[in-house]
Amino acid sequence: MDTEEATTAAETSAPASSRGFYGCAVALIAFFTLIALGAHAFTEFEKGLDGDGQLERTGRSGSAYQPFGPGTTARYEDGLWVTVSFPERQDDGAYSLTVTFKNGTGEELLLGEKSLSDTLEVEPDESGQDYAAGSYVDWLNWDESSSALAPPLPEDEERTVPVRLKPDRKGVPVTVEVTPPHSGHRETARFQLTLG
């Protein structure tokens, strides 16, 4: 009889210890999941304090004194991404580039809501400097760019706006300023390019 009781006790203690192990593992997973969810909620709360129209600050800020370079992406906290391509020289001496809007905001965007000059501008010379005499850049396809911005941009889609520029000389620096419309305020993302 004593042998049967000892065998029964040994058999019942093994599953109890494995249940305790699994219980601790589940509790640890739940604990770390709650920490991750709390960190994500705090990040979203922090973004909400300064507004969805703010640029995420990673590296260069996209401001007048720290413009983005060609090929980089400006990321807004509400999920909108804007990328300006490298300019490519054409046979006629003009340069073509694209401005791509990727809508991850969760809603439809009206990029051409007001006017093209409010959303997309091209300024000769470097960002943050006053206009210098002798630098001139002709925007050859302004109407085409405006037409590309006019239709609403659906959620989770992207739109590429073509831009053709012709400088008065080779090597002219230009600043592409992008200010997509927003119900509140949206920061302007500036991209510094050189034509030539």
GROMACS .gro file of N, CA, C and O in nm, residues 28-94:
model
  268
   28LEU      N    1   0.410   3.603  -1.760
   28LEU     CA    2   0.518   3.687  -1.814
   28LEU      C    3   0.483   3.742  -1.951
   28LEU      O    4   0.508   3.859  -1.980
   29ILE      N    5   0.425   3.658  -2.036
   29ILE     CA    6   0.384   3.705  -2.169
   29ILE      C    7   0.279   3.815  -2.157
   29ILE      O    8   0.287   3.918  -2.224
   30ALA      N    9   0.182   3.796  -2.069
   30ALA     CA   10   0.078   3.897  -2.048
   30ALA      C   11   0.140   4.027  -1.995
   30ALA      O   12   0.103   4.137  -2.038
   31PHE      N   13   0.235   4.014  -1.903
   31PHE     CA   14   0.300   4.132  -1.845
   31PHE      C   15   0.374   4.213  -1.952
   31PHE      O   16   0.357   4.334  -1.962
   32PHE      N   17   0.455   4.146  -2.036
   32PHE     CA   18   0.530   4.216  -2.139
   32PHE      C   19   0.439   4.271  -2.248
   32PHE      O   20   0.467   4.376  -2.307
   33THR      N   21   0.329   4.202  -2.276
   33THR     CA   22   0.232   4.254  -2.373
   33THR      C   23   0.170   4.383  -2.322
   33THR      O   24   0.153   4.479  -2.397
   34LEU      N   25   0.135   4.386  -2.194
   34LEU     CA   26   0.079   4.509  -2.135
   34LEU      C   27   0.179   4.624  -2.138
   34LEU      O   28   0.142   4.738  -2.164
   35ILE      N   29   0.306   4.594  -2.114
   35ILE     CA   30   0.409   4.699  -2.121
   35ILE      C   31   0.419   4.753  -2.263
   35ILE      O   32   0.426   4.874  -2.284
   36ALA      N   33   0.420   4.664  -2.364
   36ALA     CA   34   0.429   4.708  -2.503
   36ALA      C   35   0.308   4.791  -2.543
   36ALA      O   36   0.320   4.894  -2.609
   37LEU      N   37   0.190   4.747  -2.503
   37LEU     CA   38   0.067   4.824  -2.534
   37LEU      C   39   0.069   4.960  -2.465
   37LEU      O   40   0.027   5.060  -2.523
   38GLY      N   41   0.118   4.964  -2.342
   38GLY     CA   42   0.127   5.091  -2.270
   38GLY      C   43   0.225   5.187  -2.338
   38GLY      O   44   0.198   5.306  -2.350
   39ALA      N   45   0.339   5.135  -2.384
   39ALA     CA   46   0.438   5.219  -2.453
   39ALA      C   47   0.380   5.273  -2.583
   39ALA      O   48   0.400   5.390  -2.617
   40HIS      N   49   0.308   5.187  -2.658
   40HIS     CA   50   0.246   5.232  -2.783
   40HIS      C   51   0.140   5.339  -2.756
   40HIS      O   52   0.133   5.440  -2.826
   41ALA      N   53   0.058   5.319  -2.654
   41ALA     CA   54  -0.046   5.418  -2.619
   41ALA      C   55   0.018   5.551  -2.580
   41ALA      O   56  -0.031   5.658  -2.618
   42PHE      N   57   0.128   5.544  -2.504
   42PHE     CA   58   0.196   5.668  -2.465
   42PHE      C   59   0.251   5.741  -2.586
   42PHE      O   60   0.241   5.863  -2.596
   43THR      N   61   0.310   5.668  -2.681
   43THR     CA   62   0.364   5.729  -2.803
   43THR      C   63   0.253   5.797  -2.883
   43THR      O   64   0.269   5.908  -2.931
   44GLU      N   65   0.140   5.729  -2.898
   44GLU     CA   66   0.027   5.788  -2.971
   44GLU      C   67  -0.028   5.910  -2.898
   44GLU      O   68  -0.065   6.009  -2.960
   45PHE      N   69  -0.033   5.906  -2.764
   45PHE     CA   70  -0.078   6.020  -2.686
   45PHE      C   71   0.014   6.138  -2.706
   45PHE      O   72  -0.030   6.251  -2.725
   46GLU      N   73   0.145   6.113  -2.705
   46GLU     CA   74   0.244   6.219  -2.724
   46GLU      C   75   0.229   6.282  -2.863
   46GLU      O   76   0.237   6.403  -2.879
   47LYS      N   77   0.208   6.199  -2.966
   47LYS     CA   78   0.187   6.251  -3.101
   47LYS      C   79   0.062   6.338  -3.106
   47LYS      O   80   0.060   6.440  -3.173
   48GLY      N   81  -0.042   6.297  -3.036
   48GLY     CA   82  -0.167   6.374  -3.035
   48GLY      C   83  -0.152   6.510  -2.970
   48GLY      O   84  -0.226   6.603  -3.002
   49LEU      N   85  -0.057   6.524  -2.879
   49LEU     CA   86  -0.037   6.652  -2.811
   49LEU      C   87   0.015   6.760  -2.906
   49LEU      O   88  -0.025   6.875  -2.898
   50ASP      N   89   0.107   6.724  -2.994
   50ASP     CA   90   0.164   6.824  -3.084
   50ASP      C   91   0.096   6.828  -3.220
   50ASP      O   92   0.132   6.907  -3.305
   51GLY      N   93  -0.001   6.745  -3.244
   51GLY     CA   94  -0.079   6.752  -3.367
   51GLY      C   95  -0.033   6.653  -3.471
   51GLY      O   96   0.085   6.620  -3.481
   52ASP      N   97  -0.129   6.604  -3.550
   52ASP     CA   98  -0.100   6.507  -3.654
   52ASP      C   99  -0.023   6.565  -3.771
   52ASP      O  100   0.036   6.493  -3.848
   53GLY      N  101  -0.024   6.696  -3.787
   53GLY     CA  102   0.041   6.759  -3.900
   53GLY      C  103   0.190   6.782  -3.881
   53GLY      O  104   0.254   6.846  -3.964
   54GLN      N  105   0.246   6.729  -3.774
   54GLN     CA  106   0.388   6.747  -3.745
   54GLN      C  107   0.470   6.641  -3.818
   54GLN      O  108   0.427   6.528  -3.835
   55LEU      N  109   0.590   6.680  -3.858
   55LEU     CA  110   0.685   6.585  -3.916
   55LEU      C  111   0.749   6.503  -3.806
   55LEU      O  112   0.780   6.556  -3.699
   56GLU      N  113   0.767   6.374  -3.832
   56GLU     CA  114   0.841   6.292  -3.737
   56GLU      C  115   0.987   6.333  -3.744
   56GLU      O  116   1.042   6.351  -3.852
   57ARG      N  117   1.051   6.346  -3.632
   57ARG     CA  118   1.189   6.394  -3.627
   57ARG      C  119   1.288   6.280  -3.623
   57ARG      O  120   1.320   6.227  -3.518
   58THR      N  121   1.334   6.239  -3.740
   58THR     CA  122   1.440   6.140  -3.749
   58THR      C  123   1.544   6.196  -3.844
   58THR      O  124   1.517   6.215  -3.961
   59GLY      N  125   1.660   6.227  -3.794
   59GLY     CA  126   1.764   6.285  -3.880
   59GLY      C  127   1.733   6.431  -3.908
   59GLY      O  128   1.699   6.508  -3.819
   60ARG      N  129   1.739   6.469  -4.034
   60ARG     CA  130   1.712   6.607  -4.074
   60ARG      C  131   1.564   6.637  -4.051
   60ARG      O  132   1.479   6.552  -4.064
   61SER      N  133   1.535   6.763  -4.020
   61SER     CA  134   1.399   6.799  -3.980
   61SER      C  135   1.309   6.839  -4.097
   61SER      O  136   1.188   6.845  -4.082
   62GLY      N  137   1.368   6.871  -4.213
   62GLY     CA  138   1.287   6.917  -4.325
   62GLY      C  139   1.252   7.064  -4.315
   62GLY      O  140   1.170   7.115  -4.391
   63SER      N  141   1.316   7.133  -4.223
   63SER     CA  142   1.291   7.276  -4.204
   63SER      C  143   1.372   7.358  -4.306
   63SER      O  144   1.447   7.302  -4.386
   64ALA      N  145   1.358   7.488  -4.301
   64ALA     CA  146   1.431   7.576  -4.392
   64ALA      C  147   1.582   7.563  -4.373
   64ALA      O  148   1.658   7.579  -4.468
   65TYR      N  149   1.627   7.533  -4.253
   65TYR     CA  150   1.770   7.526  -4.226
   65TYR      C  151   1.825   7.384  -4.220
   65TYR      O  152   1.945   7.364  -4.212
   66GLN      N  153   1.736   7.284  -4.224
   66GLN     CA  154   1.777   7.144  -4.230
   66GLN      C  155   1.688   7.071  -4.331
   66GLN      O  156   1.614   6.980  -4.296
   67PRO      N  157   1.695   7.112  -4.459
   67PRO     CA  158   1.605   7.049  -4.557
   67PRO      C  159   1.644   6.904  -4.584
   67PRO      O  160   1.759   6.864  -4.563
   68PHE      N  161   1.545   6.828  -4.630
   68PHE     CA  162   1.571   6.692  -4.674
   68PHE      C  163   1.645   6.697  -4.807
   68PHE      O  164   1.639   6.795  -4.879
   69GLY      N  165   1.711   6.588  -4.842
   69GLY     CA  166   1.776   6.576  -4.971
   69GLY      C  167   1.686   6.500  -5.067
   69GLY      O  168   1.582   6.448  -5.029
   70PRO      N  169   1.726   6.493  -5.194
   70PRO     CA  170   1.646   6.418  -5.291
   70PRO      C  171   1.646   6.269  -5.256
   70PRO      O  172   1.744   6.216  -5.206
   71GLY      N  173   1.534   6.204  -5.282
   71GLY     CA  174   1.522   6.062  -5.255
   71GLY      C  175   1.483   6.028  -5.113
   71GLY      O  176   1.460   5.912  -5.081
   72THR      N  177   1.474   6.128  -5.026
   72THR     CA  178   1.434   6.101  -4.887
   72THR      C  179   1.283   6.121  -4.872
   72THR      O  180   1.218   6.179  -4.957
   73THR      N  181   1.232   6.071  -4.761
   73THR     CA  182   1.088   6.075  -4.736
   73THR      C  183   1.059   6.154  -4.610
   73THR      O  184   1.120   6.131  -4.506
   74ALA      N  185   0.966   6.249  -4.622
   74ALA     CA  186   0.914   6.321  -4.506
   74ALA      C  187   0.796   6.242  -4.453
   74ALA      O  188   0.703   6.212  -4.527
   75ARG      N  189   0.801   6.208  -4.325
   75ARG     CA  190   0.694   6.129  -4.264
   75ARG      C  191   0.619   6.215  -4.164
   75ARG      O  192   0.678   6.265  -4.068
   76TYR      N  193   0.489   6.229  -4.188
   76TYR     CA  194   0.404   6.303  -4.095
   76TYR      C  195   0.348   6.206  -3.991
   76TYR      O  196   0.327   6.088  -4.019
   77GLU      N  197   0.320   6.258  -3.871
   77GLU     CA  198   0.275   6.173  -3.762
   77GLU      C  199   0.139   6.110  -3.788
   77GLU      O  200   0.105   6.010  -3.725
   78ASP      N  201   0.060   6.166  -3.880
   78ASP     CA  202  -0.071   6.106  -3.908
   78ASP      C  203  -0.065   5.996  -4.012
   78ASP      O  204  -0.167   5.937  -4.046
   79GLY      N  205   0.054   5.965  -4.066
   79GLY     CA  206   0.069   5.854  -4.160
   79GLY      C  207   0.091   5.895  -4.304
   79GLY      O  208   0.104   5.809  -4.391
   80LEU      N  209   0.095   6.024  -4.334
   80LEU     CA  210   0.124   6.069  -4.471
   80LEU      C  211   0.274   6.070  -4.492
   80LEU      O  212   0.350   6.118  -4.409
   81TRP      N  213   0.317   6.014  -4.606
   81TRP     CA  214   0.459   6.014  -4.644
   81TRP      C  215   0.472   6.089  -4.775
   81TRP      O  216   0.393   6.070  -4.867
   82VAL      N  217   0.575   6.174  -4.783
   82VAL     CA  218   0.602   6.252  -4.904
   82VAL      C  219   0.748   6.230  -4.943
   82VAL      O  220   0.838   6.250  -4.862
   83THR      N  221   0.770   6.188  -5.069
   83THR     CA  222   0.905   6.163  -5.119
   83THR      C  223   0.928   6.245  -5.245
   83THR      O  224   0.844   6.247  -5.334
   84VAL      N  225   1.042   6.314  -5.252
   84VAL     CA  226   1.082   6.388  -5.371
   84VAL      C  227   1.201   6.314  -5.432
   84VAL      O  228   1.300   6.287  -5.364
   85SER      N  229   1.189   6.282  -5.560
   85SER     CA  230   1.291   6.202  -5.628
   85SER      C  231   1.414   6.287  -5.664
   85SER      O  232   1.412   6.410  -5.654
   86PHE      N  233   1.518   6.220  -5.710
   86PHE     CA  234   1.635   6.289  -5.765
   86PHE      C  235   1.595   6.351  -5.900
   86PHE      O  236   1.523   6.289  -5.977
   87PRO      N  237   1.642   6.471  -5.930
   87PRO     CA  238   1.611   6.529  -6.062
   87PRO      C  239   1.691   6.460  -6.172
   87PRO      O  240   1.807   6.424  -6.152
   88GLU      N  241   1.626   6.439  -6.286
   88GLU     CA  242   1.692   6.376  -6.401
   88GLU      C  243   1.694   6.474  -6.517
   88GLU      O  244   1.592   6.533  -6.551
   89ARG      N  245   1.810   6.489  -6.579
   89ARG     CA  246   1.826   6.582  -6.692
   89ARG      C  247   1.761   6.523  -6.817
   89ARG      O  248   1.778   6.407  -6.849
   90GLN      N  249   1.687   6.607  -6.889
   90GLN     CA  250   1.622   6.569  -7.014
   90GLN      C  251   1.701   6.625  -7.132
   90GLN      O  252   1.788   6.711  -7.116
   91ASP      N  253   1.670   6.580  -7.252
   91ASP     CA  254   1.742   6.624  -7.373
   91ASP      C  255   1.727   6.773  -7.399
   91ASP      O  256   1.816   6.835  -7.457
   92ASP      N  257   1.615   6.831  -7.358
   92ASP     CA  258   1.591   6.973  -7.385
   92ASP      C  259   1.651   7.067  -7.280
   92ASP      O  260   1.628   7.187  -7.282
   93GLY      N  261   1.729   7.013  -7.186
   93GLY     CA  262   1.792   7.096  -7.083
   93GLY      C  263   1.706   7.111  -6.959
   93GLY      O  264   1.749   7.171  -6.861
   94ALA      N  265   1.586   7.057  -6.961
   94ALA     CA  266   1.499   7.061  -6.844
   94ALA      C  267   1.532   6.944  -6.752
   94ALA      O  268   1.605   6.852  -6.790
   0.00000   0.00000   0.00000
